Amino acid sequence: MSIAIAYTEFGGPEVLRPIEIPEPTAGAGELVIRVEAAGVNPIDAKLRSGKRPSGTITEPRRVGADGSGVVTAVGADVDGFRTGDPVVFSGARGTYATDVVVPASQAHPRPPQVTPAQGAALGIPVGTAYQTLRSLSVGAGDTLLVHAGSGAVGQALIQYAVLWGATVVATSSERRFDTVRSLGATPVAYGDGLIDRVREAAPNGLTVAIDAAGTDEALQTSIDLVADRARIATLVRGKDAAGLGIRAFSGGSPVPLTPQQQSWRDEAVPVTLALLAADRFTVELGPSFPLTDAVEAHRAVESGADGKITLVP
């Protein structure tokens, strides 16, 4: 038997528990992967708590979408993989586990320069950041404001935007300024007077803004300083976006991603793996917990622990 983390009711981290599951088998177009690291994302905690609606629980609901590991079985009609291959996967189901079944289309070879933890840290954060920047056509000549620049999504936003030639200003707490600065952005502190500090950091004005914080302050600052609301997006307050005349990509938005937007999210992982291997992208790793300590991992993510949290079977 394999082990997975699941919950049978919405609630705090304590509702998570390990369960035994049958040894997975690979169907057509699938891989079985022995998990080496699973990424812990804020959305996992929101779904577990019921803050993000996800339907009635009718059976133990497994957790997690991102991870890395080693292929242990290859299904029919799968090319490009063999047993023993190190891989990174995203968009999967129930990755807080010792073993998972993943569509081969959602797995990517992991370069030797990339650790299992780094690979597990990609998925949702880099997919969200990459797609959002592509959707907003961010590139050379732009001055971008990123709210929550020191988080996993914020750090990815900064790095892609800088690579593509944009100037970036990013909000964060003062203790995280060095992290934001090291990625190529100008940090500004949250709190009273934010608009004035952003204006000082970007004296020629802003052309685009992305909210990964979800605060009223972040949204209002973006609206006040970016003339074209079609180039303002929130990744957290999706349900409020239409009323504000701005864009939203997931984050509670009632508007689903378009096929093009989903394609960009899928493209982000192999692109970022290549950048990591070439030492042109960094991932800040945070605490790592044993798989059976998923409760503590969720407490850490909800407390705002620095760096990407991972689980290790």
GROMACS .gro file of C-alpha atoms in nm:
model
  313
    1MET     CA    1   0.000   0.000   0.000
    2SER     CA    2   0.096   0.362  -0.052
    3ILE     CA    3   0.030   0.655   0.180
    4ALA     CA    4  -0.149   0.980   0.096
    5ILE     CA    5  -0.269   1.282   0.295
    6ALA     CA    6  -0.644   1.348   0.287
    7TYR     CA    7  -0.930   1.511   0.477
    8THR     CA    8  -1.296   1.420   0.520
    9GLU     CA    9  -1.424   1.753   0.649
   10PHE     CA   10  -1.333   2.117   0.603
   11GLY     CA   11  -1.144   2.282   0.885
   12GLY     CA   12  -0.805   2.370   1.025
   13PRO     CA   13  -0.481   2.190   0.948
   14GLU     CA   14  -0.570   1.922   1.204
   15VAL     CA   15  -0.827   1.769   0.963
   16LEU     CA   16  -0.539   1.639   0.750
   17ARG     CA   17  -0.448   1.277   0.811
   18PRO     CA   18  -0.251   1.000   0.639
   19ILE     CA   19  -0.451   0.723   0.473
   20GLU     CA   20  -0.353   0.403   0.297
   21ILE     CA   21  -0.425   0.389  -0.076
   22PRO     CA   22  -0.380   0.107  -0.327
   23GLU     CA   23  -0.048   0.087  -0.510
   24PRO     CA   24  -0.107   0.301  -0.820
   25THR     CA   25  -0.089   0.158  -1.170
   26ALA     CA   26  -0.025   0.341  -1.496
   27GLY     CA   27  -0.307   0.353  -1.748
   28ALA     CA   28  -0.270   0.459  -2.108
   29GLY     CA   29  -0.094   0.796  -2.130
   30GLU     CA   30   0.005   0.790  -1.762
   31LEU     CA   31   0.309   0.759  -1.541
   32VAL     CA   32   0.343   0.627  -1.189
   33ILE     CA   33   0.588   0.842  -0.994
   34ARG     CA   34   0.749   0.777  -0.656
   35VAL     CA   35   0.728   1.119  -0.494
   36GLU     CA   36   1.051   1.273  -0.364
   37ALA     CA   37   0.903   1.614  -0.275
   38ALA     CA   38   0.556   1.769  -0.291
   39GLY     CA   39   0.496   2.144  -0.308
   40VAL     CA   40   0.270   2.301  -0.045
   41ASN     CA   41   0.071   2.591  -0.191
   42PRO     CA   42  -0.158   2.844  -0.021
   43ILE     CA   43  -0.447   2.720  -0.238
   44ASP     CA   44  -0.413   2.379  -0.071
   45ALA     CA   45  -0.489   2.538   0.266
   46LYS     CA   46  -0.774   2.748   0.125
   47LEU     CA   47  -0.941   2.439  -0.022
   48ARG     CA   48  -0.889   2.238   0.297
   49SER     CA   49  -1.039   2.513   0.513
   50GLY     CA   50  -1.336   2.572   0.283
   51LYS     CA   51  -1.234   2.933   0.217
   52ARG     CA   52  -1.219   2.843  -0.151
   53PRO     CA   53  -1.539   2.654  -0.249
   54SER     CA   54  -1.473   2.305  -0.385
   55GLY     CA   55  -1.796   2.109  -0.352
   56THR     CA   56  -1.926   1.856  -0.104
   57ILE     CA   57  -1.678   1.602   0.033
   58THR     CA   58  -1.811   1.254  -0.040
   59GLU     CA   59  -1.491   1.054   0.013
   60PRO     CA   60  -1.145   1.125   0.157
   61ARG     CA   61  -1.018   1.423  -0.041
   62ARG     CA   62  -0.650   1.417  -0.125
   63VAL     CA   63  -0.430   1.726  -0.131
   64GLY     CA   64  -0.164   1.878  -0.355
   65ALA     CA   65  -0.099   1.952  -0.722
   66ASP     CA   66   0.280   1.988  -0.762
   67GLY     CA   67   0.578   1.765  -0.701
   68SER     CA   68   0.885   1.585  -0.823
   69GLY     CA   69   1.002   1.227  -0.813
   70VAL     CA   70   1.115   0.924  -1.008
   71VAL     CA   71   0.916   0.733  -1.269
   72THR     CA   72   0.837   0.378  -1.153
   73ALA     CA   73   0.593   0.271  -1.426
   74VAL     CA   74   0.512   0.389  -1.779
   75GLY     CA   75   0.168   0.335  -1.931
   76ALA     CA   76   0.081   0.246  -2.287
   77ASP     CA   77   0.108   0.514  -2.555
   78VAL     CA   78   0.367   0.713  -2.357
   79ASP     CA   79   0.683   0.826  -2.533
   80GLY     CA   80   0.982   1.006  -2.385
   81PHE     CA   81   0.986   0.850  -2.038
   82ARG     CA   82   1.123   0.532  -1.886
   83THR     CA   83   1.144   0.391  -1.536
   84GLY     CA   84   1.409   0.562  -1.326
   85ASP     CA   85   1.369   0.903  -1.493
   86PRO     CA   86   1.369   1.201  -1.251
   87VAL     CA   87   1.071   1.424  -1.329
   88VAL     CA   88   0.879   1.731  -1.218
   89PHE     CA   89   0.500   1.732  -1.241
   90SER     CA   90   0.225   1.988  -1.196
   91GLY     CA   91  -0.152   2.010  -1.227
   92ALA     CA   92  -0.182   1.662  -1.074
   93ARG     CA   93  -0.420   1.541  -0.801
   94GLY     CA   94  -0.326   1.428  -0.454
   95THR     CA   95   0.048   1.484  -0.468
   96TYR     CA   96   0.089   1.473  -0.090
   97ALA     CA   97   0.162   1.102  -0.123
   98THR     CA   98   0.434   0.843  -0.151
   99ASP     CA   99   0.327   0.752  -0.506
  100VAL     CA  100   0.106   0.924  -0.763
  101VAL     CA  101  -0.037   0.865  -1.108
  102VAL     CA  102   0.019   1.160  -1.340
  103PRO     CA  103  -0.073   1.216  -1.706
  104ALA     CA  104   0.253   1.202  -1.900
  105SER     CA  105   0.166   1.539  -2.055
  106GLN     CA  106   0.198   1.698  -1.710
  107ALA     CA  107   0.543   1.558  -1.633
  108HIS     CA  108   0.877   1.702  -1.743
  109PRO     CA  109   1.232   1.570  -1.720
  110ARG     CA  110   1.415   1.715  -1.422
  111PRO     CA  111   1.764   1.840  -1.512
  112PRO     CA  112   2.041   1.718  -1.279
  113GLN     CA  113   2.109   2.079  -1.171
  114VAL     CA  114   1.756   2.100  -1.022
  115THR     CA  115   1.689   1.940  -0.683
  116PRO     CA  116   1.364   1.755  -0.607
  117ALA     CA  117   1.259   2.036  -0.370
  118GLN     CA  118   1.322   2.303  -0.633
  119GLY     CA  119   1.121   2.106  -0.887
  120ALA     CA  120   0.832   2.061  -0.645
  121ALA     CA  121   0.832   2.437  -0.580
  122LEU     CA  122   0.745   2.531  -0.939
  123GLY     CA  123   0.397   2.425  -1.056
  124ILE     CA  124   0.132   2.668  -0.935
  125PRO     CA  125   0.361   2.965  -0.855
  126VAL     CA  126   0.551   2.974  -1.184
  127GLY     CA  127   0.247   2.881  -1.391
  128THR     CA  128   0.045   3.164  -1.239
  129ALA     CA  129   0.323   3.419  -1.277
  130TYR     CA  130   0.424   3.324  -1.631
  131GLN     CA  131   0.067   3.319  -1.763
  132THR     CA  132  -0.024   3.647  -1.596
  133LEU     CA  133   0.272   3.829  -1.745
  134ARG     CA  134   0.204   3.682  -2.088
  135SER     CA  135  -0.166   3.777  -2.066
  136LEU     CA  136  -0.070   4.135  -1.976
  137SER     CA  137   0.198   4.149  -2.249
  138VAL     CA  138   0.468   4.256  -2.004
  139GLY     CA  139   0.804   4.325  -2.164
  140ALA     CA  140   1.068   4.581  -2.250
  141GLY     CA  141   0.956   4.938  -2.182
  142ASP     CA  142   0.710   4.841  -1.909
  143THR     CA  143   0.730   4.945  -1.546
  144LEU     CA  144   0.555   4.679  -1.342
  145LEU     CA  145   0.424   4.700  -0.986
  146VAL     CA  146   0.410   4.361  -0.810
  147HIS     CA  147   0.222   4.340  -0.481
  148ALA     CA  148   0.360   4.073  -0.242
  149GLY     CA  149   0.689   4.052  -0.425
  150SER     CA  150   0.861   3.827  -0.169
  151GLY     CA  151   0.613   3.538  -0.198
  152ALA     CA  152   0.659   3.245  -0.433
  153VAL     CA  153   0.435   3.393  -0.705
  154GLY     CA  154   0.577   3.741  -0.651
  155GLN     CA  155   0.935   3.621  -0.686
  156ALA     CA  156   0.849   3.443  -1.010
  157LEU     CA  157   0.673   3.753  -1.142
  158ILE     CA  158   0.978   3.966  -1.070
  159GLN     CA  159   1.223   3.727  -1.231
  160TYR     CA  160   1.030   3.670  -1.554
  161ALA     CA  161   0.954   4.040  -1.593
  162VAL     CA  162   1.319   4.136  -1.544
  163LEU     CA  163   1.430   3.866  -1.789
  164TRP     CA  164   1.186   4.008  -2.044
  165GLY     CA  165   1.318   4.362  -2.005
  166ALA     CA  166   1.068   4.527  -1.770
  167THR     CA  167   1.148   4.754  -1.476
  168VAL     CA  168   0.992   4.618  -1.157
  169VAL     CA  169   0.880   4.776  -0.829
  170ALA     CA  170   0.761   4.528  -0.566
  171THR     CA  171   0.591   4.567  -0.231
  172SER     CA  172   0.704   4.360   0.067
  173SER     CA  173   0.779   4.385   0.436
  174GLU     CA  174   1.104   4.566   0.509
  175ARG     CA  175   1.271   4.252   0.643
  176ARG     CA  176   1.229   4.099   0.295
  177PHE     CA  177   1.376   4.391   0.101
  178ASP     CA  178   1.707   4.216   0.037
  179THR     CA  179   1.528   3.919  -0.118
  180VAL     CA  180   1.322   4.140  -0.349
  181ARG     CA  181   1.626   4.351  -0.441
  182SER     CA  182   1.835   4.043  -0.521
  183LEU     CA  183   1.583   3.944  -0.788
  184GLY     CA  184   1.614   4.276  -0.966
  185ALA     CA  185   1.320   4.474  -0.828
  186THR     CA  186   1.302   4.796  -0.628
  187PRO     CA  187   1.133   4.714  -0.295
  188VAL     CA  188   0.877   4.938  -0.129
  189ALA     CA  189   0.714   4.878   0.210
  190TYR     CA  190   0.346   4.806   0.266
  191GLY     CA  191   0.138   5.042   0.475
  192ASP     CA  192   0.035   5.406   0.498
  193GLY     CA  193   0.188   5.622   0.228
  194LEU     CA  194   0.235   5.334  -0.017
  195ILE     CA  195   0.122   5.535  -0.318
  196ASP     CA  196   0.380   5.806  -0.252
  197ARG     CA  197   0.657   5.548  -0.205
  198VAL     CA  198   0.566   5.376  -0.531
  199ARG     CA  199   0.562   5.709  -0.715
  200GLU     CA  200   0.908   5.782  -0.578
  201ALA     CA  201   1.036   5.439  -0.684
  202ALA     CA  202   0.883   5.476  -1.032
  203PRO     CA  203   0.910   5.847  -1.116
  204ASN     CA  204   0.822   5.788  -1.481
  205GLY     CA  205   0.502   5.610  -1.387
  206LEU     CA  206   0.370   5.255  -1.401
  207THR     CA  207   0.231   5.075  -1.704
  208VAL     CA  208   0.111   4.752  -1.542
  209ALA     CA  209   0.031   4.614  -1.195
  210ILE     CA  210  -0.026   4.265  -1.055
  211ASP     CA  211  -0.185   4.202  -0.716
  212ALA     CA  212  -0.065   3.888  -0.537
  213ALA     CA  213  -0.150   4.028  -0.194
  214GLY     CA  214  -0.527   4.069  -0.207
  215THR     CA  215  -0.547   4.378   0.016
  216ASP     CA  216  -0.760   4.685  -0.043
  217GLU     CA  217  -0.437   4.886  -0.032
  218ALA     CA  218  -0.285   4.684  -0.316
  219LEU     CA  219  -0.591   4.713  -0.538
  220GLN     CA  220  -0.643   5.085  -0.478
  221THR     CA  221  -0.276   5.168  -0.534
  222SER     CA  222  -0.280   4.979  -0.864
  223ILE     CA  223  -0.596   5.152  -0.982
  224ASP     CA  224  -0.467   5.496  -0.882
  225LEU     CA  225  -0.129   5.458  -1.053
  226VAL     CA  226  -0.196   5.253  -1.370
  227ALA     CA  227  -0.400   5.435  -1.632
  228ASP     CA  228  -0.506   5.129  -1.834
  229ARG     CA  229  -0.716   4.902  -1.614
  230ALA     CA  230  -0.685   4.625  -1.871
  231ARG     CA  231  -0.323   4.603  -1.754
  232ILE     CA  232  -0.411   4.557  -1.388
  233ALA     CA  233  -0.472   4.204  -1.262
  234THR     CA  234  -0.546   4.043  -0.928
  235LEU     CA  235  -0.448   3.686  -0.850
  236VAL     CA  236  -0.631   3.680  -0.516
  237ARG     CA  237  -0.950   3.888  -0.533
  238GLY     CA  238  -1.095   3.739  -0.849
  239LYS     CA  239  -1.456   3.783  -0.744
  240ASP     CA  240  -1.401   4.160  -0.711
  241ALA     CA  241  -1.219   4.216  -1.038
  242ALA     CA  242  -1.514   4.281  -1.269
  243GLY     CA  243  -1.661   4.543  -1.036
  244LEU     CA  244  -1.327   4.724  -1.034
  245GLY     CA  245  -1.283   4.701  -1.409
  246ILE     CA  246  -0.959   4.504  -1.379
  247ARG     CA  247  -0.856   4.153  -1.482
  248ALA     CA  248  -0.833   3.834  -1.277
  249PHE     CA  249  -0.674   3.498  -1.344
  250SER     CA  250  -0.812   3.228  -1.113
  251GLY     CA  251  -0.786   3.345  -0.749
  252GLY     CA  252  -1.159   3.305  -0.702
  253SER     CA  253  -1.251   3.452  -1.040
  254PRO     CA  254  -1.578   3.319  -1.185
  255VAL     CA  255  -1.421   3.345  -1.531
  256PRO     CA  256  -1.224   3.030  -1.620
  257LEU     CA  257  -0.884   3.047  -1.785
  258THR     CA  258  -0.892   3.045  -2.164
  259PRO     CA  259  -0.721   2.760  -2.353
  260GLN     CA  260  -0.437   3.001  -2.437
  261GLN     CA  261  -0.395   3.101  -2.073
  262GLN     CA  262  -0.391   2.737  -1.962
  263SER     CA  263  -0.136   2.660  -2.231
  264TRP     CA  264   0.092   2.932  -2.092
  265ARG     CA  265   0.058   2.786  -1.741
  266ASP     CA  266   0.159   2.444  -1.873
  267GLU     CA  267   0.451   2.595  -2.067
  268ALA     CA  268   0.589   2.766  -1.757
  269VAL     CA  269   0.728   2.456  -1.587
  270PRO     CA  270   0.960   2.332  -1.866
  271VAL     CA  271   1.066   2.691  -1.941
  272THR     CA  272   1.154   2.747  -1.575
  273LEU     CA  273   1.334   2.415  -1.542
  274ALA     CA  274   1.561   2.522  -1.829
  275LEU     CA  275   1.621   2.860  -1.663
  276LEU     CA  276   1.702   2.693  -1.331
  277ALA     CA  277   1.945   2.457  -1.501
  278ALA     CA  278   2.113   2.757  -1.665
  279ASP     CA  279   2.133   2.944  -1.332
  280ARG     CA  280   1.903   3.218  -1.462
  281PHE     CA  281   1.619   3.165  -1.215
  282THR     CA  282   1.613   3.104  -0.840
  283VAL     CA  283   1.371   2.934  -0.604
  284GLU     CA  284   1.367   3.029  -0.236
  285LEU     CA  285   1.313   2.711  -0.039
  286GLY     CA  286   1.152   2.728   0.302
  287PRO     CA  287   1.084   2.462   0.563
  288SER     CA  288   1.062   2.097   0.459
  289PHE     CA  289   0.843   1.854   0.652
  290PRO     CA  290   0.797   1.477   0.647
  291LEU     CA  291   0.483   1.374   0.459
  292THR     CA  292   0.314   1.268   0.782
  293ASP     CA  293   0.368   1.620   0.923
  294ALA     CA  294   0.135   1.779   0.667
  295VAL     CA  295  -0.054   1.944   0.953
  296GLU     CA  296   0.256   2.139   1.051
  297ALA     CA  297   0.329   2.222   0.687
  298HIS     CA  298  -0.015   2.378   0.652
  299ARG     CA  299   0.031   2.572   0.974
  300ALA     CA  300   0.356   2.706   0.833
  301VAL     CA  301   0.203   2.813   0.502
  302GLU     CA  302  -0.086   2.985   0.682
  303SER     CA  303   0.155   3.169   0.910
  304GLY     CA  304   0.340   3.312   0.610
  305ALA     CA  305   0.667   3.122   0.647
  306ASP     CA  306   0.941   3.249   0.417
  307GLY     CA  307   1.025   3.038   0.114
  308LYS     CA  308   0.853   2.746  -0.055
  309ILE     CA  309   0.734   2.475   0.183
  310THR     CA  310   0.770   2.112   0.074
  311LEU     CA  311   0.672   1.770   0.203
  312VAL     CA  312   0.907   1.474   0.176
  313PRO     CA  313   0.769   1.116   0.191
   0.00000   0.00000   0.00000
